[in-house]
Amino acid sequence: MSPSWLIISANGNVLPLFIKWHVYIVNGLSNNMTLFIHCQSSDNDMGNHNLSPAANFSWSFRTNFFHSTVFSCYIRKDDAQATFKVFWQDPVLFERCKWKNCIWIAKDDGIYIRDFQNEQDEFQYQWEALAEVAENN
């Protein structure tokens, strides 16, 4: 563990203080498919982005004093979508991200996180089919 400032919570969890976190959303889709993303926290909106194949979008931040920082993303491909948390206060997540870089990869079969601890991409979320738009009669 590399952080120089840590706080131990009442339940024994280690909470990072002053760590600069980096979140990456990677378009790992096949067939030259574009990935739409919109990520935000309660304090920061990262805006709308269209990622070309193999491209990524990233941002950096420090957690708030109360260690309640949460970032979520809505992502969409041609026929499916997903909404999920990409950062929250969780020691397991911190280990997966190696206390610095949380890398999320949108693949054809679902959403993965890069698990640095086990050196593999770990499946996390399924795609949800886009609801068909009803045609006007």
mmCIF file with all atom_site columns, C-alpha atoms in Angstrom:
data_model
loop_
_atom_site.group_PDB
_atom_site.id
_atom_site.type_symbol
_atom_site.label_atom_id
_atom_site.label_alt_id
_atom_site.label_comp_id
_atom_site.label_asym_id
_atom_site.label_entity_id
_atom_site.label_seq_id
_atom_site.pdbx_PDB_ins_code
_atom_site.Cartn_x
_atom_site.Cartn_y
_atom_site.Cartn_z
_atom_site.occupancy
_atom_site.B_iso_or_equiv
_atom_site.pdbx_formal_charge
_atom_site.auth_seq_id
_atom_site.auth_comp_id
_atom_site.auth_asym_id
_atom_site.auth_atom_id
_atom_site.pdbx_PDB_model_num
ATOM 1   C CA . MET A 1 1   ? 0.000   0.000   0.000   1.00 0.00 ? 1   MET A CA 1
ATOM 2   C CA . SER A 1 2   ? 1.520   3.298   -1.081  1.00 0.00 ? 2   SER A CA 1
ATOM 3   C CA . PRO A 1 3   ? -0.566  6.047   0.581   1.00 0.00 ? 3   PRO A CA 1
ATOM 4   C CA . SER A 1 4   ? 1.323   8.073   3.138   1.00 0.00 ? 4   SER A CA 1
ATOM 5   C CA . TRP A 1 5   ? -1.766  9.252   5.032   1.00 0.00 ? 5   TRP A CA 1
ATOM 6   C CA . LEU A 1 6   ? -4.327  6.708   6.175   1.00 0.00 ? 6   LEU A CA 1
ATOM 7   C CA . ILE A 1 7   ? -7.202  6.791   8.589   1.00 0.00 ? 7   ILE A CA 1
ATOM 8   C CA . ILE A 1 8   ? -8.432  3.665   10.335  1.00 0.00 ? 8   ILE A CA 1
ATOM 9   C CA . SER A 1 9   ? -12.209 3.728   10.704  1.00 0.00 ? 9   SER A CA 1
ATOM 10  C CA . ALA A 1 10  ? -14.099 2.425   13.729  1.00 0.00 ? 10  ALA A CA 1
ATOM 11  C CA . ASN A 1 11  ? -14.823 -0.858  11.939  1.00 0.00 ? 11  ASN A CA 1
ATOM 12  C CA . GLY A 1 12  ? -11.152 -1.392  11.049  1.00 0.00 ? 12  GLY A CA 1
ATOM 13  C CA . ASN A 1 13  ? -11.298 -0.318  7.396   1.00 0.00 ? 13  ASN A CA 1
ATOM 14  C CA . VAL A 1 14  ? -8.372  1.670   6.080   1.00 0.00 ? 14  VAL A CA 1
ATOM 15  C CA . LEU A 1 15  ? -9.503  4.932   4.501   1.00 0.00 ? 15  LEU A CA 1
ATOM 16  C CA . PRO A 1 16  ? -7.153  6.857   2.219   1.00 0.00 ? 16  PRO A CA 1
ATOM 17  C CA . LEU A 1 17  ? -6.544  10.523  2.907   1.00 0.00 ? 17  LEU A CA 1
ATOM 18  C CA . PHE A 1 18  ? -5.063  12.814  0.260   1.00 0.00 ? 18  PHE A CA 1
ATOM 19  C CA . ILE A 1 19  ? -4.782  10.074  -2.384  1.00 0.00 ? 19  ILE A CA 1
ATOM 20  C CA . LYS A 1 20  ? -5.317  11.313  -5.922  1.00 0.00 ? 20  LYS A CA 1
ATOM 21  C CA . TRP A 1 21  ? -7.551  8.760   -7.649  1.00 0.00 ? 21  TRP A CA 1
ATOM 22  C CA . HIS A 1 22  ? -7.821  8.272   -11.423 1.00 0.00 ? 22  HIS A CA 1
ATOM 23  C CA . VAL A 1 23  ? -10.851 6.696   -13.101 1.00 0.00 ? 23  VAL A CA 1
ATOM 24  C CA . TYR A 1 24  ? -10.689 5.486   -16.701 1.00 0.00 ? 24  TYR A CA 1
ATOM 25  C CA . ILE A 1 25  ? -13.583 4.353   -18.897 1.00 0.00 ? 25  ILE A CA 1
ATOM 26  C CA . VAL A 1 26  ? -12.276 2.351   -21.871 1.00 0.00 ? 26  VAL A CA 1
ATOM 27  C CA . ASN A 1 27  ? -14.131 1.449   -25.058 1.00 0.00 ? 27  ASN A CA 1
ATOM 28  C CA . GLY A 1 28  ? -13.277 -2.230  -25.507 1.00 0.00 ? 28  GLY A CA 1
ATOM 29  C CA . LEU A 1 29  ? -16.186 -2.909  -27.880 1.00 0.00 ? 29  LEU A CA 1
ATOM 30  C CA . SER A 1 30  ? -15.645 -4.761  -31.156 1.00 0.00 ? 30  SER A CA 1
ATOM 31  C CA . ASN A 1 31  ? -16.943 -3.975  -34.653 1.00 0.00 ? 31  ASN A CA 1
ATOM 32  C CA . ASN A 1 32  ? -15.751 -0.363  -34.629 1.00 0.00 ? 32  ASN A CA 1
ATOM 33  C CA . MET A 1 33  ? -18.566 0.546   -32.182 1.00 0.00 ? 33  MET A CA 1
ATOM 34  C CA . THR A 1 34  ? -18.697 3.954   -30.477 1.00 0.00 ? 34  THR A CA 1
ATOM 35  C CA . LEU A 1 35  ? -19.386 4.103   -26.725 1.00 0.00 ? 35  LEU A CA 1
ATOM 36  C CA . PHE A 1 36  ? -21.411 6.976   -25.225 1.00 0.00 ? 36  PHE A CA 1
ATOM 37  C CA . ILE A 1 37  ? -20.600 7.834   -21.592 1.00 0.00 ? 37  ILE A CA 1
ATOM 38  C CA . HIS A 1 38  ? -21.835 10.269  -18.972 1.00 0.00 ? 38  HIS A CA 1
ATOM 39  C CA . CYS A 1 39  ? -20.208 10.123  -15.524 1.00 0.00 ? 39  CYS A CA 1
ATOM 40  C CA . GLN A 1 40  ? -20.842 12.189  -12.407 1.00 0.00 ? 40  GLN A CA 1
ATOM 41  C CA . SER A 1 41  ? -20.724 12.475  -8.642  1.00 0.00 ? 41  SER A CA 1
ATOM 42  C CA . SER A 1 42  ? -22.983 14.574  -6.451  1.00 0.00 ? 42  SER A CA 1
ATOM 43  C CA . ASP A 1 43  ? -20.476 17.439  -6.883  1.00 0.00 ? 43  ASP A CA 1
ATOM 44  C CA . ASN A 1 44  ? -18.955 16.932  -10.336 1.00 0.00 ? 44  ASN A CA 1
ATOM 45  C CA . ASP A 1 45  ? -20.447 16.262  -13.768 1.00 0.00 ? 45  ASP A CA 1
ATOM 46  C CA . MET A 1 46  ? -17.925 14.941  -16.285 1.00 0.00 ? 46  MET A CA 1
ATOM 47  C CA . GLY A 1 47  ? -20.220 15.680  -19.254 1.00 0.00 ? 47  GLY A CA 1
ATOM 48  C CA . ASN A 1 48  ? -21.208 13.600  -22.276 1.00 0.00 ? 48  ASN A CA 1
ATOM 49  C CA . HIS A 1 49  ? -18.531 11.850  -24.323 1.00 0.00 ? 49  HIS A CA 1
ATOM 50  C CA . ASN A 1 50  ? -18.495 9.571   -27.367 1.00 0.00 ? 50  ASN A CA 1
ATOM 51  C CA . LEU A 1 51  ? -15.519 7.225   -27.274 1.00 0.00 ? 51  LEU A CA 1
ATOM 52  C CA . SER A 1 52  ? -14.223 5.778   -30.506 1.00 0.00 ? 52  SER A CA 1
ATOM 53  C CA . PRO A 1 53  ? -12.958 2.177   -30.475 1.00 0.00 ? 53  PRO A CA 1
ATOM 54  C CA . ALA A 1 54  ? -10.058 1.614   -28.024 1.00 0.00 ? 54  ALA A CA 1
ATOM 55  C CA . ALA A 1 55  ? -10.324 5.223   -26.763 1.00 0.00 ? 55  ALA A CA 1
ATOM 56  C CA . ASN A 1 56  ? -10.727 6.130   -23.107 1.00 0.00 ? 56  ASN A CA 1
ATOM 57  C CA . PHE A 1 57  ? -11.987 8.984   -20.978 1.00 0.00 ? 57  PHE A CA 1
ATOM 58  C CA . SER A 1 58  ? -10.421 9.697   -17.597 1.00 0.00 ? 58  SER A CA 1
ATOM 59  C CA . TRP A 1 59  ? -10.549 12.113  -14.698 1.00 0.00 ? 59  TRP A CA 1
ATOM 60  C CA . SER A 1 60  ? -8.754  12.571  -11.386 1.00 0.00 ? 60  SER A CA 1
ATOM 61  C CA . PHE A 1 61  ? -9.992  13.596  -7.953  1.00 0.00 ? 61  PHE A CA 1
ATOM 62  C CA . ARG A 1 62  ? -9.454  13.308  -4.228  1.00 0.00 ? 62  ARG A CA 1
ATOM 63  C CA . THR A 1 63  ? -12.155 11.920  -1.959  1.00 0.00 ? 63  THR A CA 1
ATOM 64  C CA . ASN A 1 64  ? -14.039 14.327  0.242   1.00 0.00 ? 64  ASN A CA 1
ATOM 65  C CA . PHE A 1 65  ? -13.225 14.699  3.932   1.00 0.00 ? 65  PHE A CA 1
ATOM 66  C CA . PHE A 1 66  ? -16.121 12.428  4.948   1.00 0.00 ? 66  PHE A CA 1
ATOM 67  C CA . HIS A 1 67  ? -15.001 9.625   2.587   1.00 0.00 ? 67  HIS A CA 1
ATOM 68  C CA . SER A 1 68  ? -18.408 9.558   0.940   1.00 0.00 ? 68  SER A CA 1
ATOM 69  C CA . THR A 1 69  ? -17.285 10.278  -2.632  1.00 0.00 ? 69  THR A CA 1
ATOM 70  C CA . VAL A 1 70  ? -19.170 8.201   -5.210  1.00 0.00 ? 70  VAL A CA 1
ATOM 71  C CA . PHE A 1 71  ? -18.894 8.438   -9.002  1.00 0.00 ? 71  PHE A CA 1
ATOM 72  C CA . SER A 1 72  ? -21.394 6.714   -11.291 1.00 0.00 ? 72  SER A CA 1
ATOM 73  C CA . CYS A 1 73  ? -21.553 6.362   -15.056 1.00 0.00 ? 73  CYS A CA 1
ATOM 74  C CA . TYR A 1 74  ? -24.245 5.804   -17.633 1.00 0.00 ? 74  TYR A CA 1
ATOM 75  C CA . ILE A 1 75  ? -22.839 4.169   -20.757 1.00 0.00 ? 75  ILE A CA 1
ATOM 76  C CA . ARG A 1 76  ? -24.544 3.119   -23.976 1.00 0.00 ? 76  ARG A CA 1
ATOM 77  C CA . LYS A 1 77  ? -23.645 1.137   -27.067 1.00 0.00 ? 77  LYS A CA 1
ATOM 78  C CA . ASP A 1 78  ? -25.801 0.527   -30.155 1.00 0.00 ? 78  ASP A CA 1
ATOM 79  C CA . ASP A 1 79  ? -28.231 -1.935  -28.568 1.00 0.00 ? 79  ASP A CA 1
ATOM 80  C CA . ALA A 1 80  ? -27.640 -1.790  -24.806 1.00 0.00 ? 80  ALA A CA 1
ATOM 81  C CA . GLN A 1 81  ? -26.911 0.438   -21.824 1.00 0.00 ? 81  GLN A CA 1
ATOM 82  C CA . ALA A 1 82  ? -25.623 0.254   -18.254 1.00 0.00 ? 82  ALA A CA 1
ATOM 83  C CA . THR A 1 83  ? -25.611 2.494   -15.185 1.00 0.00 ? 83  THR A CA 1
ATOM 84  C CA . PHE A 1 84  ? -23.147 1.637   -12.427 1.00 0.00 ? 84  PHE A CA 1
ATOM 85  C CA . LYS A 1 85  ? -20.802 2.974   -9.755  1.00 0.00 ? 85  LYS A CA 1
ATOM 86  C CA . VAL A 1 86  ? -17.178 3.405   -10.842 1.00 0.00 ? 86  VAL A CA 1
ATOM 87  C CA . PHE A 1 87  ? -15.820 4.699   -7.518  1.00 0.00 ? 87  PHE A CA 1
ATOM 88  C CA . TRP A 1 88  ? -17.058 4.358   -3.940  1.00 0.00 ? 88  TRP A CA 1
ATOM 89  C CA . GLN A 1 89  ? -15.520 3.872   -0.510  1.00 0.00 ? 89  GLN A CA 1
ATOM 90  C CA . ASP A 1 90  ? -14.620 0.190   -0.444  1.00 0.00 ? 90  ASP A CA 1
ATOM 91  C CA . PRO A 1 91  ? -11.289 -1.391  0.566   1.00 0.00 ? 91  PRO A CA 1
ATOM 92  C CA . VAL A 1 92  ? -11.836 -4.212  -1.964  1.00 0.00 ? 92  VAL A CA 1
ATOM 93  C CA . LEU A 1 93  ? -12.223 -1.634  -4.745  1.00 0.00 ? 93  LEU A CA 1
ATOM 94  C CA . PHE A 1 94  ? -9.122  0.194   -3.504  1.00 0.00 ? 94  PHE A CA 1
ATOM 95  C CA . GLU A 1 95  ? -7.094  -3.034  -3.773  1.00 0.00 ? 95  GLU A CA 1
ATOM 96  C CA . ARG A 1 96  ? -8.438  -3.780  -7.268  1.00 0.00 ? 96  ARG A CA 1
ATOM 97  C CA . CYS A 1 97  ? -7.470  -0.254  -8.303  1.00 0.00 ? 97  CYS A CA 1
ATOM 98  C CA . LYS A 1 98  ? -4.061  -0.589  -6.640  1.00 0.00 ? 98  LYS A CA 1
ATOM 99  C CA . TRP A 1 99  ? -4.847  2.472   -4.528  1.00 0.00 ? 99  TRP A CA 1
ATOM 100 C CA . LYS A 1 100 ? -4.679  4.773   -7.544  1.00 0.00 ? 100 LYS A CA 1
ATOM 101 C CA . ASN A 1 101 ? -6.177  3.758   -10.933 1.00 0.00 ? 101 ASN A CA 1
ATOM 102 C CA . CYS A 1 102 ? -9.702  2.403   -11.416 1.00 0.00 ? 102 CYS A CA 1
ATOM 103 C CA . ILE A 1 103 ? -9.966  1.174   -14.994 1.00 0.00 ? 103 ILE A CA 1
ATOM 104 C CA . TRP A 1 104 ? -13.401 0.176   -16.302 1.00 0.00 ? 104 TRP A CA 1
ATOM 105 C CA . ILE A 1 105 ? -13.676 -1.542  -19.690 1.00 0.00 ? 105 ILE A CA 1
ATOM 106 C CA . ALA A 1 106 ? -16.871 -1.784  -21.736 1.00 0.00 ? 106 ALA A CA 1
ATOM 107 C CA . LYS A 1 107 ? -16.732 -5.071  -23.658 1.00 0.00 ? 107 LYS A CA 1
ATOM 108 C CA . ASP A 1 108 ? -19.285 -6.753  -25.896 1.00 0.00 ? 108 ASP A CA 1
ATOM 109 C CA . ASP A 1 109 ? -20.511 -9.061  -23.118 1.00 0.00 ? 109 ASP A CA 1
ATOM 110 C CA . GLY A 1 110 ? -20.505 -6.595  -20.192 1.00 0.00 ? 110 GLY A CA 1
ATOM 111 C CA . ILE A 1 111 ? -18.589 -4.135  -18.049 1.00 0.00 ? 111 ILE A CA 1
ATOM 112 C CA . TYR A 1 112 ? -15.274 -5.143  -16.464 1.00 0.00 ? 112 TYR A CA 1
ATOM 113 C CA . ILE A 1 113 ? -12.886 -3.634  -13.945 1.00 0.00 ? 113 ILE A CA 1
ATOM 114 C CA . ARG A 1 114 ? -9.141  -4.100  -14.248 1.00 0.00 ? 114 ARG A CA 1
ATOM 115 C CA . ASP A 1 115 ? -8.119  -6.006  -11.117 1.00 0.00 ? 115 ASP A CA 1
ATOM 116 C CA . PHE A 1 116 ? -4.458  -5.097  -10.617 1.00 0.00 ? 116 PHE A CA 1
ATOM 117 C CA . GLN A 1 117 ? -4.218  -7.396  -7.614  1.00 0.00 ? 117 GLN A CA 1
ATOM 118 C CA . ASN A 1 118 ? -5.045  -10.479 -9.731  1.00 0.00 ? 118 ASN A CA 1
ATOM 119 C CA . GLU A 1 119 ? -3.791  -9.025  -13.039 1.00 0.00 ? 119 GLU A CA 1
ATOM 120 C CA . GLN A 1 120 ? -7.028  -9.644  -14.935 1.00 0.00 ? 120 GLN A CA 1
ATOM 121 C CA . ASP A 1 121 ? -10.211 -7.954  -16.112 1.00 0.00 ? 121 ASP A CA 1
ATOM 122 C CA . GLU A 1 122 ? -13.039 -8.957  -13.781 1.00 0.00 ? 122 GLU A CA 1
ATOM 123 C CA . PHE A 1 123 ? -16.673 -9.034  -14.971 1.00 0.00 ? 123 PHE A CA 1
ATOM 124 C CA . GLN A 1 124 ? -18.851 -6.645  -12.934 1.00 0.00 ? 124 GLN A CA 1
ATOM 125 C CA . TYR A 1 125 ? -22.039 -5.619  -14.749 1.00 0.00 ? 125 TYR A CA 1
ATOM 126 C CA . GLN A 1 126 ? -24.287 -6.868  -17.532 1.00 0.00 ? 126 GLN A CA 1
ATOM 127 C CA . TRP A 1 127 ? -25.600 -4.745  -20.353 1.00 0.00 ? 127 TRP A CA 1
ATOM 128 C CA . GLU A 1 128 ? -29.332 -3.954  -20.284 1.00 0.00 ? 128 GLU A CA 1
ATOM 129 C CA . ALA A 1 129 ? -31.191 -4.020  -23.593 1.00 0.00 ? 129 ALA A CA 1
ATOM 130 C CA . LEU A 1 130 ? -32.340 -0.612  -24.789 1.00 0.00 ? 130 LEU A CA 1
ATOM 131 C CA . ALA A 1 131 ? -36.124 -0.278  -24.659 1.00 0.00 ? 131 ALA A CA 1
ATOM 132 C CA . GLU A 1 132 ? -37.616 -0.140  -28.111 1.00 0.00 ? 132 GLU A CA 1
ATOM 133 C CA . VAL A 1 133 ? -39.185 3.176   -28.987 1.00 0.00 ? 133 VAL A CA 1
ATOM 134 C CA . ALA A 1 134 ? -42.874 2.816   -29.749 1.00 0.00 ? 134 ALA A CA 1
ATOM 135 C CA . GLU A 1 135 ? -43.794 4.146   -33.168 1.00 0.00 ? 135 GLU A CA 1
ATOM 136 C CA . ASN A 1 136 ? -46.581 6.697   -33.506 1.00 0.00 ? 136 ASN A CA 1
ATOM 137 C CA . ASN A 1 137 ? -49.643 5.314   -35.318 1.00 0.00 ? 137 ASN A CA 1
#
